[in-house]
Amino acid sequence: VYQHAGGPPLGTGASGTVYEYIDTTNNKSVAVKFPSVSAAQEENAAFLSVSKHINPGRTYDQHLAPAYELVTVATDLVRSGVAQVWGWGGAEPRQWHQQRVSGTHDVWSAGVFLYTMLATHTRLFRGIEDLPEAHVVVERIVCSIRESNGDCKKARAMLVGWIQAAEEQAEWPPWACTLLERMMEPDPSLRSNVSELLSDSRIWCC
């Protein structure tokens, strides 16, 4: 059961609006996204499919980890009554309000999806099973940063090690590995934005 926390939207865009809700079964704060009416059907189908790979445990332990749960909410907030439930991990939404959010957060999310596609293709068509799944990569990166009191050096080294191993063992193309390193950079202040990625000739020369 989810109850609206009473605040204004956390964010809104072409594909929908996000509000803070409370999961009354465990008193955890979650982000509930209401897709726009036009996008609801296709987006919900993709949400269910992809999120099962990213968050197989259906937990709220990772920041913005989808619990692949679709709920119908009686609300006057938006016209679409179908909602997607996302967890906030260790930080509450009000804590994230205190941080500066930029477009590089979307770059990180896209990088996780890219890693998921490459790793899944490698397992299904190359028979290589020892690459960590995306949710494991994210979990270890987050844990490393927490244990290091916010220092991203160890997390960055782990990420680069995984990507280099994939390039050598699974023959991931160099451009894809470069793209992943820049998109999944643990430190948001060092992560490339979209314009920088599009202008990088090392990525698009092939």
mmCIF file with all atom_site columns, N, CA and C in Angstrom, residues 70-106:
data_model
loop_
_atom_site.group_PDB
_atom_site.id
_atom_site.type_symbol
_atom_site.label_atom_id
_atom_site.label_alt_id
_atom_site.label_comp_id
_atom_site.label_asym_id
_atom_site.label_entity_id
_atom_site.label_seq_id
_atom_site.pdbx_PDB_ins_code
_atom_site.Cartn_x
_atom_site.Cartn_y
_atom_site.Cartn_z
_atom_site.occupancy
_atom_site.B_iso_or_equiv
_atom_site.pdbx_formal_charge
_atom_site.auth_seq_id
_atom_site.auth_comp_id
_atom_site.auth_asym_id
_atom_site.auth_atom_id
_atom_site.pdbx_PDB_model_num
ATOM 1   N N  . LEU A 1 70  ? 3.908  -2.648 -10.784 1.00 0.00 ? 70  LEU A N  1
ATOM 2   C CA . LEU A 1 70  ? 2.975  -1.668 -11.331 1.00 0.00 ? 70  LEU A CA 1
ATOM 3   C C  . LEU A 1 70  ? 1.747  -1.651 -10.438 1.00 0.00 ? 70  LEU A C  1
ATOM 4   N N  . VAL A 1 71  ? 1.325  -0.481 -10.029 1.00 0.00 ? 71  VAL A N  1
ATOM 5   C CA . VAL A 1 71  ? 0.178  -0.372 -9.157  1.00 0.00 ? 71  VAL A CA 1
ATOM 6   C C  . VAL A 1 71  ? -0.808 0.629  -9.740  1.00 0.00 ? 71  VAL A C  1
ATOM 7   N N  . THR A 1 72  ? -2.076 0.397  -9.439  1.00 0.00 ? 72  THR A N  1
ATOM 8   C CA . THR A 1 72  ? -3.116 1.350  -9.821  1.00 0.00 ? 72  THR A CA 1
ATOM 9   C C  . THR A 1 72  ? -3.435 2.194  -8.603  1.00 0.00 ? 72  THR A C  1
ATOM 10  N N  . VAL A 1 73  ? -3.264 3.486  -8.739  1.00 0.00 ? 73  VAL A N  1
ATOM 11  C CA . VAL A 1 73  ? -3.421 4.399  -7.612  1.00 0.00 ? 73  VAL A CA 1
ATOM 12  C C  . VAL A 1 73  ? -4.588 5.335  -7.872  1.00 0.00 ? 73  VAL A C  1
ATOM 13  N N  . ALA A 1 74  ? -5.491 5.424  -6.901  1.00 0.00 ? 74  ALA A N  1
ATOM 14  C CA . ALA A 1 74  ? -6.585 6.383  -7.004  1.00 0.00 ? 74  ALA A CA 1
ATOM 15  C C  . ALA A 1 74  ? -6.030 7.756  -6.632  1.00 0.00 ? 74  ALA A C  1
ATOM 16  N N  . THR A 1 75  ? -5.866 8.614  -7.610  1.00 0.00 ? 75  THR A N  1
ATOM 17  C CA . THR A 1 75  ? -5.220 9.897  -7.354  1.00 0.00 ? 75  THR A CA 1
ATOM 18  C C  . THR A 1 75  ? -5.752 10.958 -8.296  1.00 0.00 ? 75  THR A C  1
ATOM 19  N N  . ASP A 1 76  ? -5.737 12.170 -7.812  1.00 0.00 ? 76  ASP A N  1
ATOM 20  C CA . ASP A 1 76  ? -6.088 13.310 -8.647  1.00 0.00 ? 76  ASP A CA 1
ATOM 21  C C  . ASP A 1 76  ? -4.841 14.032 -9.138  1.00 0.00 ? 76  ASP A C  1
ATOM 22  N N  . LEU A 1 77  ? -3.655 13.451 -8.829  1.00 0.00 ? 77  LEU A N  1
ATOM 23  C CA . LEU A 1 77  ? -2.405 14.118 -9.176  1.00 0.00 ? 77  LEU A CA 1
ATOM 24  C C  . LEU A 1 77  ? -2.164 14.123 -10.676 1.00 0.00 ? 77  LEU A C  1
ATOM 25  N N  . VAL A 1 78  ? -2.482 12.998 -11.316 1.00 0.00 ? 78  VAL A N  1
ATOM 26  C CA . VAL A 1 78  ? -2.246 12.871 -12.752 1.00 0.00 ? 78  VAL A CA 1
ATOM 27  C C  . VAL A 1 78  ? -3.414 12.132 -13.387 1.00 0.00 ? 78  VAL A C  1
ATOM 28  N N  . ARG A 1 79  ? -3.503 12.195 -14.683 1.00 0.00 ? 79  ARG A N  1
ATOM 29  C CA . ARG A 1 79  ? -4.607 11.519 -15.384 1.00 0.00 ? 79  ARG A CA 1
ATOM 30  C C  . ARG A 1 79  ? -4.382 10.017 -15.483 1.00 0.00 ? 79  ARG A C  1
ATOM 31  N N  . SER A 1 80  ? -3.102 9.606  -15.635 1.00 0.00 ? 80  SER A N  1
ATOM 32  C CA . SER A 1 80  ? -2.816 8.181  -15.741 1.00 0.00 ? 80  SER A CA 1
ATOM 33  C C  . SER A 1 80  ? -2.815 7.574  -14.353 1.00 0.00 ? 80  SER A C  1
ATOM 34  N N  . GLY A 1 81  ? -3.673 6.589  -14.107 1.00 0.00 ? 81  GLY A N  1
ATOM 35  C CA . GLY A 1 81  ? -3.745 5.986  -12.781 1.00 0.00 ? 81  GLY A CA 1
ATOM 36  C C  . GLY A 1 81  ? -2.795 4.833  -12.576 1.00 0.00 ? 81  GLY A C  1
ATOM 37  N N  . VAL A 1 82  ? -1.951 4.528  -13.579 1.00 0.00 ? 82  VAL A N  1
ATOM 38  C CA . VAL A 1 82  ? -0.994 3.427  -13.464 1.00 0.00 ? 82  VAL A CA 1
ATOM 39  C C  . VAL A 1 82  ? 0.356  3.988  -13.041 1.00 0.00 ? 82  VAL A C  1
ATOM 40  N N  . ALA A 1 83  ? 0.949  3.383  -12.025 1.00 0.00 ? 83  ALA A N  1
ATOM 41  C CA . ALA A 1 83  ? 2.194  3.926  -11.479 1.00 0.00 ? 83  ALA A CA 1
ATOM 42  C C  . ALA A 1 83  ? 3.285  2.868  -11.445 1.00 0.00 ? 83  ALA A C  1
ATOM 43  N N  . GLN A 1 84  ? 4.544  3.330  -11.525 1.00 0.00 ? 84  GLN A N  1
ATOM 44  C CA . GLN A 1 84  ? 5.722  2.466  -11.410 1.00 0.00 ? 84  GLN A CA 1
ATOM 45  C C  . GLN A 1 84  ? 6.416  2.801  -10.093 1.00 0.00 ? 84  GLN A C  1
ATOM 46  N N  . VAL A 1 85  ? 6.810  1.765  -9.340  1.00 0.00 ? 85  VAL A N  1
ATOM 47  C CA . VAL A 1 85  ? 7.414  1.980  -8.029  1.00 0.00 ? 85  VAL A CA 1
ATOM 48  C C  . VAL A 1 85  ? 8.922  1.813  -8.106  1.00 0.00 ? 85  VAL A C  1
ATOM 49  N N  . TRP A 1 86  ? 9.648  2.815  -7.600  1.00 0.00 ? 86  TRP A N  1
ATOM 50  C CA . TRP A 1 86  ? 11.107 2.800  -7.590  1.00 0.00 ? 86  TRP A CA 1
ATOM 51  C C  . TRP A 1 86  ? 11.599 3.028  -6.173  1.00 0.00 ? 86  TRP A C  1
ATOM 52  N N  . GLY A 1 87  ? 12.710 2.350  -5.805  1.00 0.00 ? 87  GLY A N  1
ATOM 53  C CA . GLY A 1 87  ? 13.282 2.550  -4.481  1.00 0.00 ? 87  GLY A CA 1
ATOM 54  C C  . GLY A 1 87  ? 14.323 3.646  -4.483  1.00 0.00 ? 87  GLY A C  1
ATOM 55  N N  . TRP A 1 88  ? 14.583 4.202  -3.295  1.00 0.00 ? 88  TRP A N  1
ATOM 56  C CA . TRP A 1 88  ? 15.559 5.278  -3.157  1.00 0.00 ? 88  TRP A CA 1
ATOM 57  C C  . TRP A 1 88  ? 16.885 4.792  -2.584  1.00 0.00 ? 88  TRP A C  1
ATOM 58  N N  . GLY A 1 89  ? 17.022 3.506  -2.251  1.00 0.00 ? 89  GLY A N  1
ATOM 59  C CA . GLY A 1 89  ? 18.261 3.027  -1.662  1.00 0.00 ? 89  GLY A CA 1
ATOM 60  C C  . GLY A 1 89  ? 18.474 3.608  -0.282  1.00 0.00 ? 89  GLY A C  1
ATOM 61  N N  . GLY A 1 90  ? 19.731 3.880  0.061   1.00 0.00 ? 90  GLY A N  1
ATOM 62  C CA . GLY A 1 90  ? 20.046 4.349  1.394   1.00 0.00 ? 90  GLY A CA 1
ATOM 63  C C  . GLY A 1 90  ? 19.663 5.775  1.654   1.00 0.00 ? 90  GLY A C  1
ATOM 64  N N  . ALA A 1 91  ? 19.351 6.546  0.635   1.00 0.00 ? 91  ALA A N  1
ATOM 65  C CA . ALA A 1 91  ? 19.052 7.964  0.826   1.00 0.00 ? 91  ALA A CA 1
ATOM 66  C C  . ALA A 1 91  ? 17.579 8.226  0.608   1.00 0.00 ? 91  ALA A C  1
ATOM 67  N N  . GLU A 1 92  ? 17.025 9.074  1.425   1.00 0.00 ? 92  GLU A N  1
ATOM 68  C CA . GLU A 1 92  ? 15.643 9.483  1.259   1.00 0.00 ? 92  GLU A CA 1
ATOM 69  C C  . GLU A 1 92  ? 15.578 10.561 0.177   1.00 0.00 ? 92  GLU A C  1
ATOM 70  N N  . PRO A 1 93  ? 14.425 10.736 -0.489  1.00 0.00 ? 93  PRO A N  1
ATOM 71  C CA . PRO A 1 93  ? 14.303 11.767 -1.519  1.00 0.00 ? 93  PRO A CA 1
ATOM 72  C C  . PRO A 1 93  ? 14.696 13.157 -1.011  1.00 0.00 ? 93  PRO A C  1
ATOM 73  N N  . ARG A 1 94  ? 14.353 13.472 0.245   1.00 0.00 ? 94  ARG A N  1
ATOM 74  C CA . ARG A 1 94  ? 14.674 14.807 0.764   1.00 0.00 ? 94  ARG A CA 1
ATOM 75  C C  . ARG A 1 94  ? 16.186 14.999 0.849   1.00 0.00 ? 94  ARG A C  1
ATOM 76  N N  . GLN A 1 95  ? 16.934 13.881 1.033   1.00 0.00 ? 95  GLN A N  1
ATOM 77  C CA . GLN A 1 95  ? 18.390 13.999 1.035   1.00 0.00 ? 95  GLN A CA 1
ATOM 78  C C  . GLN A 1 95  ? 18.908 14.259 -0.373  1.00 0.00 ? 95  GLN A C  1
ATOM 79  N N  . TRP A 1 96  ? 18.263 13.634 -1.354  1.00 0.00 ? 96  TRP A N  1
ATOM 80  C CA . TRP A 1 96  ? 18.706 13.844 -2.734  1.00 0.00 ? 96  TRP A CA 1
ATOM 81  C C  . TRP A 1 96  ? 18.384 15.261 -3.186  1.00 0.00 ? 96  TRP A C  1
ATOM 82  N N  . HIS A 1 97  ? 17.365 15.886 -2.584  1.00 0.00 ? 97  HIS A N  1
ATOM 83  C CA . HIS A 1 97  ? 17.063 17.271 -2.912  1.00 0.00 ? 97  HIS A CA 1
ATOM 84  C C  . HIS A 1 97  ? 18.231 18.187 -2.575  1.00 0.00 ? 97  HIS A C  1
ATOM 85  N N  . GLN A 1 98  ? 19.059 17.786 -1.604  1.00 0.00 ? 98  GLN A N  1
ATOM 86  C CA . GLN A 1 98  ? 20.156 18.623 -1.162  1.00 0.00 ? 98  GLN A CA 1
ATOM 87  C C  . GLN A 1 98  ? 21.367 18.502 -2.079  1.00 0.00 ? 98  GLN A C  1
ATOM 88  N N  . GLN A 1 99  ? 21.308 17.575 -3.020  1.00 0.00 ? 99  GLN A N  1
ATOM 89  C CA . GLN A 1 99  ? 22.406 17.388 -3.942  1.00 0.00 ? 99  GLN A CA 1
ATOM 90  C C  . GLN A 1 99  ? 22.059 18.020 -5.287  1.00 0.00 ? 99  GLN A C  1
ATOM 91  N N  . ARG A 1 100 ? 23.060 18.380 -6.014  1.00 0.00 ? 100 ARG A N  1
ATOM 92  C CA . ARG A 1 100 ? 22.841 18.988 -7.323  1.00 0.00 ? 100 ARG A CA 1
ATOM 93  C C  . ARG A 1 100 ? 22.694 17.875 -8.360  1.00 0.00 ? 100 ARG A C  1
ATOM 94  N N  . VAL A 1 101 ? 21.538 17.796 -8.961  1.00 0.00 ? 101 VAL A N  1
ATOM 95  C CA . VAL A 1 101 ? 21.262 16.755 -9.949  1.00 0.00 ? 101 VAL A CA 1
ATOM 96  C C  . VAL A 1 101 ? 21.406 17.358 -11.331 1.00 0.00 ? 101 VAL A C  1
ATOM 97  N N  . SER A 1 102 ? 22.139 16.668 -12.194 1.00 0.00 ? 102 SER A N  1
ATOM 98  C CA . SER A 1 102 ? 22.361 17.172 -13.540 1.00 0.00 ? 102 SER A CA 1
ATOM 99  C C  . SER A 1 102 ? 22.093 16.076 -14.554 1.00 0.00 ? 102 SER A C  1
ATOM 100 N N  . GLY A 1 103 ? 22.305 16.414 -15.812 1.00 0.00 ? 103 GLY A N  1
ATOM 101 C CA . GLY A 1 103 ? 22.069 15.454 -16.877 1.00 0.00 ? 103 GLY A CA 1
ATOM 102 C C  . GLY A 1 103 ? 22.963 14.242 -16.830 1.00 0.00 ? 103 GLY A C  1
ATOM 103 N N  . THR A 1 104 ? 24.072 14.333 -16.094 1.00 0.00 ? 104 THR A N  1
ATOM 104 C CA . THR A 1 104 ? 24.964 13.173 -16.033 1.00 0.00 ? 104 THR A CA 1
ATOM 105 C C  . THR A 1 104 ? 24.342 12.022 -15.252 1.00 0.00 ? 104 THR A C  1
ATOM 106 N N  . HIS A 1 105 ? 23.310 12.289 -14.436 1.00 0.00 ? 105 HIS A N  1
ATOM 107 C CA . HIS A 1 105 ? 22.622 11.194 -13.763 1.00 0.00 ? 105 HIS A CA 1
ATOM 108 C C  . HIS A 1 105 ? 21.875 10.335 -14.787 1.00 0.00 ? 105 HIS A C  1
ATOM 109 N N  . ASP A 1 106 ? 21.311 10.980 -15.807 1.00 0.00 ? 106 ASP A N  1
ATOM 110 C CA . ASP A 1 106 ? 20.671 10.229 -16.884 1.00 0.00 ? 106 ASP A CA 1
ATOM 111 C C  . ASP A 1 106 ? 21.704 9.462  -17.700 1.00 0.00 ? 106 ASP A C  1
#
